Coordinates of C-alpha atoms and ligand atoms in Angstrom, one line a residue:
X1318 CA 21.5 120.9 113.0
X1319 CA 19.8 120.5 116.3
X1320 CA 20.6 117.3 118.2
X1321 CA 17.9 114.9 118.1
X1322 CA 18.0 114.4 122.1
X1323 CA 18.4 118.1 122.7
X1324 CA 14.5 118.9 123.5
X1325 CA 13.7 121.9 122.6
X1326 CA 17.1 123.4 123.9
X1327 CA 18.4 124.6 120.4
X1328 CA 16.4 126.8 118.8
X1329 CA 16.4 128.4 115.1
X1330 CA 18.2 131.3 116.4
X1331 CA 21.1 129.4 117.7
X1332 CA 21.3 127.5 114.2
X1333 CA 21.4 130.8 112.6
X1334 CA 24.7 131.9 110.6
X1335 CA 24.8 135.4 109.2
X1336 CA 24.3 135.5 105.4
X1337 CA 23.1 131.8 105.1
X1338 CA 19.6 131.5 103.1
X1339 CA 17.2 129.2 102.5
X1340 CA 15.8 130.4 99.1
X1341 CA 16.6 132.2 96.0
X1342 CA 14.5 134.7 94.6
X1343 CA 14.1 134.9 90.6
X1344 CA 15.6 138.3 88.9
X1345 CA 13.6 141.4 89.5
X1346 CA 11.1 141.8 86.5
X1347 CA 9.2 144.7 88.1
X1348 CA 10.1 148.4 88.7
X1349 CA 12.0 148.4 92.1
X1350 CA 9.6 150.0 94.5
X1351 CA 11.2 152.8 96.9
X1352 CA 11.8 151.8 100.8
X1353 CA 9.4 153.6 103.4
X1354 CA 11.3 156.2 105.3
X1355 CA 14.0 155.4 107.3
X1356 CA 12.4 155.9 110.6
X1357 CA 9.8 153.2 109.8
X1358 CA 12.6 150.7 109.1
X1359 CA 14.0 148.5 111.5
X1360 CA 17.3 146.4 111.1
X1361 CA 17.6 144.9 114.4
X1362 CA 14.8 142.1 114.2
X1363 CA 17.2 139.3 114.2
X1364 CA 15.4 136.8 112.2
X1365 CA 17.1 133.4 112.1
X1366 CA 19.6 132.7 108.6
X1367 CA 19.0 129.2 108.0
X1368 CA 19.3 126.9 105.2
X1369 CA 16.5 125.1 103.8
X1370 CA 17.3 121.7 104.9
X1371 CA 18.2 123.4 108.4
X1372 CA 14.5 124.5 108.4
X1373 CA 13.2 121.3 107.1
X1374 CA 14.9 119.1 109.6
X1375 CA 14.5 121.3 112.7
X1376 CA 10.7 121.4 112.3
X1377 CA 10.6 117.6 111.2
X1378 CA 12.1 116.7 114.1
X1379 CA 10.0 119.1 116.5
X1380 CA 7.0 117.3 114.9
X1381 CA 8.3 113.8 115.8
X1382 CA 8.3 114.8 119.6
X1383 CA 4.6 115.0 119.6
X1384 CA 3.2 111.9 120.9
X1385 CA -0.2 111.3 118.7
X1386 CA -2.8 109.0 118.0
X1387 CA -0.8 108.1 114.6
X1388 CA 2.3 107.5 116.7
X1389 CA 0.9 105.2 119.6
X1390 CA -1.9 104.3 122.1
X1391 CA -3.4 107.0 123.8
X1392 CA -5.9 106.2 126.0
X1393 CA -6.8 109.5 127.4
X1394 CA -10.1 109.5 129.2
X1395 CA -13.0 111.6 128.1
X1396 CA -10.9 112.7 125.1
X1397 CA -11.7 109.9 122.8
X1398 CA -8.6 110.1 121.2
X1399 CA -9.6 107.6 118.2
X1400 CA -8.0 106.9 115.1
X1401 CA -8.7 109.6 112.5
X1402 CA -9.5 107.8 109.2
X1403 CA -7.7 109.5 106.2
X1404 CA -10.9 109.7 104.0
X1405 CA -11.8 112.4 106.3
X1406 CA -8.4 114.4 105.4
X1407 CA -9.1 113.6 102.0
X1408 CA -12.6 115.4 102.2
X1409 CA -11.5 118.1 104.0
X1410 CA -8.7 118.9 101.6
X1411 CA -11.0 119.0 98.4
X1412 CA -10.4 122.3 97.1
X1413 CA -14.3 123.2 96.8
X1414 CA -14.3 122.7 100.4
X1415 CA -11.1 123.8 101.6
X1416 CA -10.9 127.0 99.5
X1417 CA -14.3 128.2 100.0
X1418 CA -14.2 131.9 101.7
X1419 CA -16.2 132.8 104.7
X1420 CA -17.3 136.3 102.8
X1421 CA -18.6 134.2 99.8
X1422 CA -22.4 134.9 99.4
X1423 CA -24.8 131.9 100.3
X1424 CA -25.5 131.8 96.4
X1425 CA -21.8 130.9 95.5
X1426 CA -21.4 128.4 98.4
X1427 CA -24.7 126.2 98.2
X1428 CA -22.1 123.0 98.4
X1429 CA -21.0 124.0 101.8
X1430 CA -24.1 125.1 103.0
X1431 CA -25.7 121.8 101.9
X1432 CA -23.0 119.7 103.8
X1433 CA -23.6 122.0 107.0
X1434 CA -27.6 121.3 106.5
X1435 CA -26.7 117.6 106.1
X1436 CA -24.7 117.6 109.1
X1437 CA -27.5 119.5 111.1
X1438 CA -30.0 116.7 110.2
X1439 CA -27.6 113.8 110.8
X1440 CA -26.7 114.9 114.3
X1441 CA -30.4 115.7 115.0
X1442 CA -31.3 112.0 113.8
X1443 CA -28.2 110.8 115.9
X1444 CA -29.1 112.4 119.1
X1445 CA -33.0 111.9 118.6
X1446 CA -33.4 115.7 118.8
X1447 CA -35.3 118.3 117.0
X1448 CA -32.8 120.6 115.3
X1449 CA -28.8 121.6 115.6
X1450 CA -26.9 124.7 115.4
X1451 CA -23.2 124.1 114.2
X1452 CA -22.0 127.2 115.8
X1453 CA -20.0 126.6 119.0
X1454 CA -16.4 125.9 118.3
X1455 CA -15.6 123.2 121.2
X1456 CA -17.7 121.5 123.8
X1457 CA -17.5 124.2 126.3
X1458 CA -18.5 126.6 124.1
X1459 CA -21.4 124.1 123.1
X1460 CA -22.0 124.1 126.7
X1461 CA -22.5 128.0 127.0
X1462 CA -24.8 127.9 124.0
X1463 CA -26.9 125.4 125.8
X1464 CA -26.9 127.2 129.1
X1465 CA -27.4 130.5 127.3
X1466 CA -30.6 129.0 125.5
X1467 CA -31.7 127.6 128.7
X1468 CA -31.6 130.8 130.2
X1469 CA -33.3 132.5 127.2
X1470 CA -36.3 130.1 127.3
X1471 CA -36.9 130.6 131.0
X1472 CA -36.8 134.3 130.6
X1473 CA -39.3 134.1 127.8
X1474 CA -41.3 131.3 129.9
X1475 CA -42.3 133.2 133.5
X1476 CA -39.3 134.9 134.3
X1477 CA -35.5 133.8 135.2
X1478 CA -34.5 131.2 136.9
X1479 CA -31.0 131.3 138.9
X1480 CA -29.6 127.9 140.2
X1481 CA -28.0 125.0 137.9
X1482 CA -27.1 121.9 139.2
X1483 CA -23.9 119.9 138.7
X1484 CA -23.2 116.5 139.6
X1485 CA -20.0 116.1 141.5
X1486 CA -18.2 113.9 139.1
X1487 CA -18.8 116.5 136.3
X1488 CA -16.0 117.6 133.9
X1489 CA -15.0 121.0 135.3
X1490 CA -16.3 122.8 132.2
X1491 CA -19.9 122.4 133.4
X1492 CA -19.8 124.4 136.6
X1493 CA -17.5 126.9 134.9
X1494 CA -20.1 127.5 131.9
X1495 CA -23.1 127.6 134.5
X1496 CA -21.0 130.4 136.5
X1497 CA -20.2 132.3 133.3
X1498 CA -23.7 132.3 132.3
X1499 CA -24.5 134.0 135.5
X1500 CA -26.1 131.1 137.4
X1501 CA -25.6 129.8 140.7
X1502 CA -23.9 126.3 140.8
X1503 CA -24.8 123.8 143.0
X1504 CA -23.2 120.5 143.4
X1505 CA -25.4 117.4 143.2
X1506 CA -23.4 114.2 145.1
X1507 CA -22.9 110.9 143.4
X1508 CA -24.0 107.8 145.4
X1509 CA -21.9 104.5 146.4
X1510 CA -22.7 103.1 143.0
X1511 CA -21.5 106.3 141.0
X1512 CA -24.9 107.2 140.2
X1513 CA -26.5 110.7 140.8
X1514 CA -27.7 110.7 144.4
X1515 CA -31.6 110.9 143.4
X1516 CA -32.8 112.1 146.8
X1517 CA -30.4 114.7 146.9
X1518 CA -31.3 115.8 143.2
X1519 CA -35.0 115.6 145.0
X1520 CA -34.1 117.8 147.9
X1521 CA -32.4 120.5 145.7
X1522 CA -35.5 120.7 143.3
X1523 CA -38.1 120.6 146.5
X1524 CA -36.3 123.8 148.0
X1525 CA -37.7 126.3 146.0
X1526 CA -37.7 124.2 143.0
X1527 CA -38.7 126.8 140.4
X1528 CA -35.6 128.5 140.8
X1529 CA -33.8 125.5 138.9
X1530 CA -32.9 126.4 135.3
X1531 CA -31.1 123.0 134.6
X1532 CA -29.3 120.1 135.7
X1533 CA -26.0 119.5 133.6
X1534 CA -25.7 115.7 133.3
X1535 CA -23.0 113.7 131.4
X1536 CA -24.2 110.7 130.0
X1537 CA -22.4 108.1 130.3
X1538 CA -21.0 110.1 133.5
X1539 CA -17.1 110.8 133.6
X1540 CA -17.2 107.6 135.8
X1541 CA -17.7 105.9 132.4
X1542 CA -21.2 104.6 134.0
X1543 CA -24.6 104.8 132.2
X1544 CA -27.1 106.8 134.8
X1545 CA -29.8 103.9 135.3
X1546 CA -32.4 106.2 136.4
X1547 CA -32.1 108.8 133.7
X1548 CA -35.5 108.9 132.5
X1549 CA -36.8 109.4 136.2
X1550 CA -34.1 112.2 136.4
X1551 CA -35.6 113.9 133.3
X1552 CA -39.0 113.3 134.6
X1553 CA -38.3 114.9 137.7
X1554 CA -36.8 118.0 136.2
X1555 CA -39.4 118.5 133.9
X1556 CA -41.9 118.4 136.6
X1557 CA -40.3 121.3 138.6
X1558 CA -40.4 123.2 134.9
X1559 CA -36.2 122.8 134.7
X1560 CA -34.5 121.4 131.7
X1561 CA -32.2 118.6 131.4
X1562 CA -28.7 119.6 129.8
X1563 CA -26.5 116.8 128.4
X1564 CA -22.8 116.9 127.8
X1565 CA -22.4 114.6 125.1
X1566 CA -18.3 114.4 125.1
X1567 CA -19.2 110.6 126.0
X1568 CA -21.5 110.1 123.1
X1569 CA -18.8 107.2 121.7
X1570 CA -20.6 104.9 124.0
X1571 CA -23.6 105.2 122.6
X1572 CA -23.6 105.8 118.7
X1573 CA -26.4 104.3 117.2
X1574 CA -27.8 102.9 120.4
X1575 CA -29.5 105.2 122.6
X1576 CA -30.9 108.8 121.3
X1577 CA -30.5 111.3 124.4
X1578 CA -33.6 112.9 122.7
X1579 CA -35.5 109.8 123.4
X1580 CA -34.2 110.1 127.1
X1581 CA -35.6 113.2 128.2
X1582 CA -32.8 115.6 127.5
X1583 CA -33.5 119.0 126.4
X1584 CA -30.4 120.3 125.1
X1585 CA -27.4 118.2 124.2
X1586 CA -23.8 118.9 123.1
X1587 CA -21.6 116.8 120.9
X1588 CA -17.8 117.3 120.6
X1589 CA -17.3 116.5 116.7
X1590 CA -13.6 116.6 117.3
X1591 CA -14.0 113.3 120.0
X1592 CA -16.6 111.3 118.6
X1593 CA -16.7 112.2 115.0
X1594 CA -13.1 112.0 114.3
X1595 CA -10.9 115.4 114.2
X1596 CA -7.1 115.0 115.1
X1597 CA -7.3 117.2 118.7
X1598 CA -4.3 116.6 120.7
X1599 CA -2.7 119.9 120.9
X1600 CA -6.0 121.7 121.6
X1601 CA -6.6 122.3 117.9
X1602 CA -9.8 123.4 116.2
X1603 CA -12.8 121.8 117.3
X1604 CA -16.7 122.0 117.0
X1605 CA -19.6 121.6 119.9
X1606 CA -22.6 121.7 117.9
X1607 CA -25.8 121.8 120.0
X1608 CA -29.0 120.2 119.7
X1609 CA -32.3 121.0 121.2
X1610 CA -35.9 120.2 121.6
X1611 CA -38.6 121.8 119.2
X1612 CA -39.1 124.1 122.2
X1613 CA -35.9 125.3 122.5
X1614 CA -35.0 125.7 118.7
X1615 CA -36.1 129.1 118.4
X1616 CA -33.3 129.9 120.6
X1617 CA -30.4 128.3 118.7
X1618 CA -27.1 130.4 118.0
X1619 CA -26.4 131.7 114.4
X1620 CA -25.4 130.9 112.0
X1621 CA -28.0 128.1 111.2
X1622 CA -28.6 126.5 107.9
X1623 CA -32.1 126.3 106.4
X1624 CA -33.3 125.1 103.1
X1625 CA -36.0 126.9 101.2
X1626 CA -38.8 124.3 100.8
X1627 CA -40.0 125.6 97.2
X1628 CA -36.3 126.4 95.7
X1629 CA -34.4 123.7 97.7
X1630 CA -31.8 126.7 98.0
X1631 CA -29.7 126.8 101.2
X1632 CA -29.1 129.8 103.2
X1633 CA -27.6 131.2 106.8
X1634 CA -30.3 132.3 109.1
X1635 CA -30.6 133.4 112.5
X1636 CA -33.3 131.6 114.4
X1637 CA -36.2 133.9 115.6
X1638 CA -35.3 134.2 119.5
X1639 CA -31.4 133.2 118.9
X1640 CA -29.0 133.7 121.4
X1641 CA -27.1 135.3 118.7
X1642 CA -23.6 134.5 117.5
X1643 CA -20.7 132.8 119.5
X1644 CA -18.0 133.6 117.2
X1645 CA -16.7 134.9 113.8
X1646 CA -18.2 133.3 110.6
X1647 CA -19.7 129.4 110.6
X1648 CA -17.5 127.9 113.1
X1649 CA -14.4 125.5 112.1
X1650 CA -15.8 124.3 108.8
X1651 CA -13.1 121.8 108.1
X1652 CA -13.9 119.9 111.5
X1653 CA -17.1 119.8 110.0
X1654 CA -16.5 118.6 106.9
X1655 CA -14.7 115.5 108.7
X1656 CA -17.3 114.7 110.7
X1657 CA -19.7 114.6 107.6
X1658 CA -17.4 112.2 105.7
X1659 CA -16.9 110.2 108.8
X1660 CA -20.6 109.7 109.6
X1661 CA -21.6 109.0 105.9
X1662 CA -18.5 106.5 105.3
X1663 CA -19.8 104.4 108.2
X1664 CA -23.4 104.6 108.0
X1665 CA -25.9 103.7 110.9
X1666 CA -24.5 100.1 111.0
X1667 CA -21.0 101.5 111.3
X1668 CA -21.9 104.1 114.0
X1669 CA -23.3 101.4 116.0
X1670 CA -20.3 99.1 115.5
X1671 CA -18.1 102.2 117.1
X1672 CA -19.8 102.4 120.3
X1673 CA -20.1 98.2 120.5
X1674 CA -16.1 98.0 120.1
X1675 CA -15.6 101.0 122.3
X1676 CA -17.5 99.4 125.3
X1677 CA -16.3 96.1 124.8
X1678 CA -12.7 97.4 124.8
X1679 CA -13.2 99.5 127.8
X1680 CA -14.7 96.2 129.6
X1681 CA -11.8 94.3 128.4
X1682 CA -9.4 96.8 130.1
X1683 CA -11.4 96.5 133.3
X1684 CA -11.4 93.1 133.4
X1685 CA -7.5 92.6 132.9
X1686 CA -6.5 95.0 135.5
X1687 CA -9.1 94.6 138.3
X1688 CA -7.1 92.4 140.3
X1689 CA -3.9 94.8 140.3
X1690 CA -5.9 98.3 140.7
X1691 CA -8.7 99.2 142.8
X1692 CA -11.9 99.4 141.2
X1693 CA -13.9 102.0 142.7
X1694 CA -17.4 101.1 141.3
X1695 CA -17.4 97.3 140.7
X1696 CA -19.8 97.7 137.6
X1697 CA -19.7 96.9 133.9
X1698 CA -18.4 100.0 132.5
X1699 CA -19.1 102.0 129.4
X1700 CA -16.7 103.3 126.9
X1701 CA -14.0 104.2 129.6
X1702 CA -12.9 102.6 132.8
X1703 CA -11.8 104.4 136.0
X1704 CA -9.5 102.6 138.2
X1705 CA -7.6 104.1 141.4
X1706 CA -4.0 104.0 142.3
X1707 CA -4.8 103.9 146.0
X1708 CA -3.5 100.4 146.5
X1709 CA -0.1 101.7 145.1
X1710 CA -0.4 104.8 146.9
X1711 CA -0.3 103.0 150.2
X1712 CA 3.2 101.6 149.0
X1713 CA 4.4 105.3 148.2
X1714 CA 3.6 105.5 144.6
X1715 CA 1.2 107.8 143.3
X1716 CA -1.0 107.6 140.2
X1717 CA 1.1 110.4 139.0
X1718 CA 4.3 108.0 139.1
X1719 CA 2.3 105.2 137.4
X1720 CA 1.1 107.7 134.6
X1721 CA 4.9 108.8 134.3
X1722 CA 5.9 105.0 134.0
X1723 CA 3.7 104.1 131.4
X1724 CA 5.8 106.7 129.0
X1725 CA 8.7 104.4 129.5
X1726 CA 6.6 101.6 128.2
X1727 CA 5.5 103.7 125.2
X1728 CA 2.2 104.6 125.9
X1729 CA 0.4 108.1 126.4
X1730 CA -0.9 108.1 130.1
X1731 CA -4.6 108.0 130.8
X1732 CA -6.3 110.9 132.3
X1733 CA -5.3 111.0 136.0
X1734 CA -6.7 112.5 139.0
X1735 CA -10.3 113.1 137.4
X1736 CA -13.0 112.5 138.2
X1737 CA -12.3 114.3 141.4
X1738 CA -14.5 112.1 143.5
X1739 CA -12.3 108.9 142.9
X1740 CA -9.0 109.1 145.1
X1741 CA -6.1 108.7 143.0
X1742 CA -8.2 108.3 139.7
X1743 CA -6.8 106.8 136.3
X1744 CA -9.6 107.0 133.6
X1745 CA -8.8 104.7 130.7
X1746 CA -10.6 105.2 127.4
X1747 CA -9.0 102.5 125.0
X1748 CA -11.7 103.9 122.2
X1749 CA -13.2 101.5 119.4
X1750 CA -10.1 101.8 117.1
X1751 CA -7.6 99.5 118.7
X1752 CA -6.6 96.0 118.3
X1753 CA -6.7 93.2 121.1
X1754 CA -2.8 93.1 120.7
X1755 CA -2.7 97.0 121.4
X1756 CA -5.1 96.5 124.6
X1757 CA -2.9 93.5 125.8
X1758 CA 0.2 95.5 125.4
X1759 CA -1.3 98.2 127.5
X1760 CA -2.8 96.2 130.2
X1761 CA 0.7 94.3 130.5
X1762 CA 2.5 97.2 131.1
X1763 CA -0.1 98.5 133.8
X1764 CA 0.5 94.9 135.3
X1765 CA 4.4 95.1 135.4
X1766 CA 3.8 98.6 136.8
X1767 CA 1.5 97.2 139.6
X1768 CA 4.5 94.9 140.4
X1769 CA 7.0 97.1 140.4
X1770 CA 5.1 99.4 142.6
X1771 CA 5.7 96.7 145.2
X1772 CA 9.3 95.2 144.4
X1773 CA 10.6 98.4 142.9
X1774 CA 9.0 101.4 144.0
X1775 CA 11.9 104.0 143.3
X1776 CA 11.9 102.8 139.8
X1777 CA 8.3 104.0 139.2
X1778 CA 8.7 107.3 141.5
X1779 CA 11.6 108.2 139.5
X1780 CA 10.0 107.5 136.0
X1781 CA 9.8 108.2 133.1
X1782 CA 13.7 107.1 132.7
X1783 CA 13.7 106.6 128.9
X1784 CA 12.5 109.9 128.2
X1785 CA 14.9 113.1 127.5
X1786 CA 13.2 115.3 129.6
X1787 CA 11.9 113.5 132.7
X1788 CA 10.2 115.2 135.6
X1789 CA 9.2 118.8 134.8
X1790 CA 8.5 121.5 137.4
X1791 CA 5.0 122.1 136.1
X1792 CA 4.0 125.0 138.4
X1793 CA 7.2 127.0 137.0
X1794 CA 6.5 125.7 133.6
X1795 CA 2.8 127.2 133.8
X1796 CA 3.7 130.4 135.8
X1797 CA 7.2 131.3 135.0
X1798 CA 7.5 130.0 131.2
X1799 CA 10.4 130.9 129.4
X1800 CA 8.8 132.0 125.7
X1801 CA 11.8 134.5 124.9
X1802 CA 14.9 133.6 123.3
X1803 CA 17.7 135.8 124.6
X1804 CA 21.1 135.9 123.1
Ligands
PLP2906 C1 -13.8 117.4 126.8 C2 -15.1 117.4 127.7 C3 -15.6 119.1 127.9 C4 -14.8 120.0 127.1 O1 -14.9 120.0 125.6 P1 -13.9 120.8 124.8 O2 -14.4 120.2 123.5 O3 -12.6 120.2 125.3 O4 -14.2 122.0 125.3 C5 -16.9 118.7 128.6 N1 -17.0 117.5 129.1 C6 -16.4 116.6 129.1 C7 -17.2 115.5 130.0 C8 -15.4 116.5 128.5 O5 -14.6 115.2 128.3

């Protein structure tokens, strides 16, 4: 059996003993079939031979090495690592939903289609947009859909536009999406308050403004700040025939309070795995529905669920000028079920409660940490707070060291070195689902670390002291990963 502290060095191959088996087969009750010819057979595949308890213990121990939202506080900014209520898991496992086959005909999958249609309507209501497609499988996938929609819209409306504007605080997927869709990406700076520099936006639009297809804006921004001029920004873009794209990864700050459609957004993606509760620590399945105005609805990706007015039957359709399909089948259906269960179990009041608690929690953390760490923008934050380790860096302790030291105190580190425009950034998103006691324990640890950074900086620089593996060579791990067992 692998030693608990032997983090990954012992593999099932090392535990293997010739002839050991984990299961027994019943006596053969069918005629023996002949083996294929010898040249098709291999006998050197060296599969591990293990007992059943060996296998169970090996994988159970591996699973316990994961830090997860079910085991601890996980303030990973921008990712909304919130608690995922078990009721959603129960719903996703209902056999009528879990066992539905993607090749089934529409007539035999009316329940699943009704759920998707219901979710389309709920998300349209929540975002204040006209219609929604559930097809994209992640936030970045939703961005790609949205930008392709913007492109198709302009092409059908007076010709192509080549430029997409992106604030310098944006998530990297925004410029990457625009570039992948064939646009020239132009960065718009932030002003000293952390807002979009309105005059820089105006200048970019005035220089050949009819060449701008869209501005991609995250609201609240990745600095955790609400954009006070959002409606003016929307108006300015629309005056130039450009569209306002909304990155909705931070919808947790606005649920039940603000509808992006009311603010002037034309197209807006949601991350169901962030805001609407799906476990998503390890890059697992996600969903990035895209919500649009009536003018853009004909371009939505397929499949889209429609309900026939007279028969009330649901069917999958391809909208009239659809940008097409983005992937196989109907997206990550299990994630859609969880989001649907989450929204219905909370109701409108419950959703509003989420944004209230998420914003309150982040401001509580801000208030407790503001004297120990530099606050680059001294304003009330939304659902996450960005602080800077620049003061500690002056003492030779970097943000990376602070993040590693948090591991010793039992916390998942926050997002670090993002957004790029904040020196030594730490982006802390506590989410709505944490108690005051947990927030206090985290803040206490951050305050102790700030003291350690002055009194015993080496302790922080050498952290984590209590993790089985300490500092990995991240470049080698990424560039020369050892993925193959050798005898
Ligand atoms: C997470 C995130 C994305 C990308 O979403 P994925 O689901 O990871 O593809 C885009 N923008 C922001 C602000 C995000 O936080």
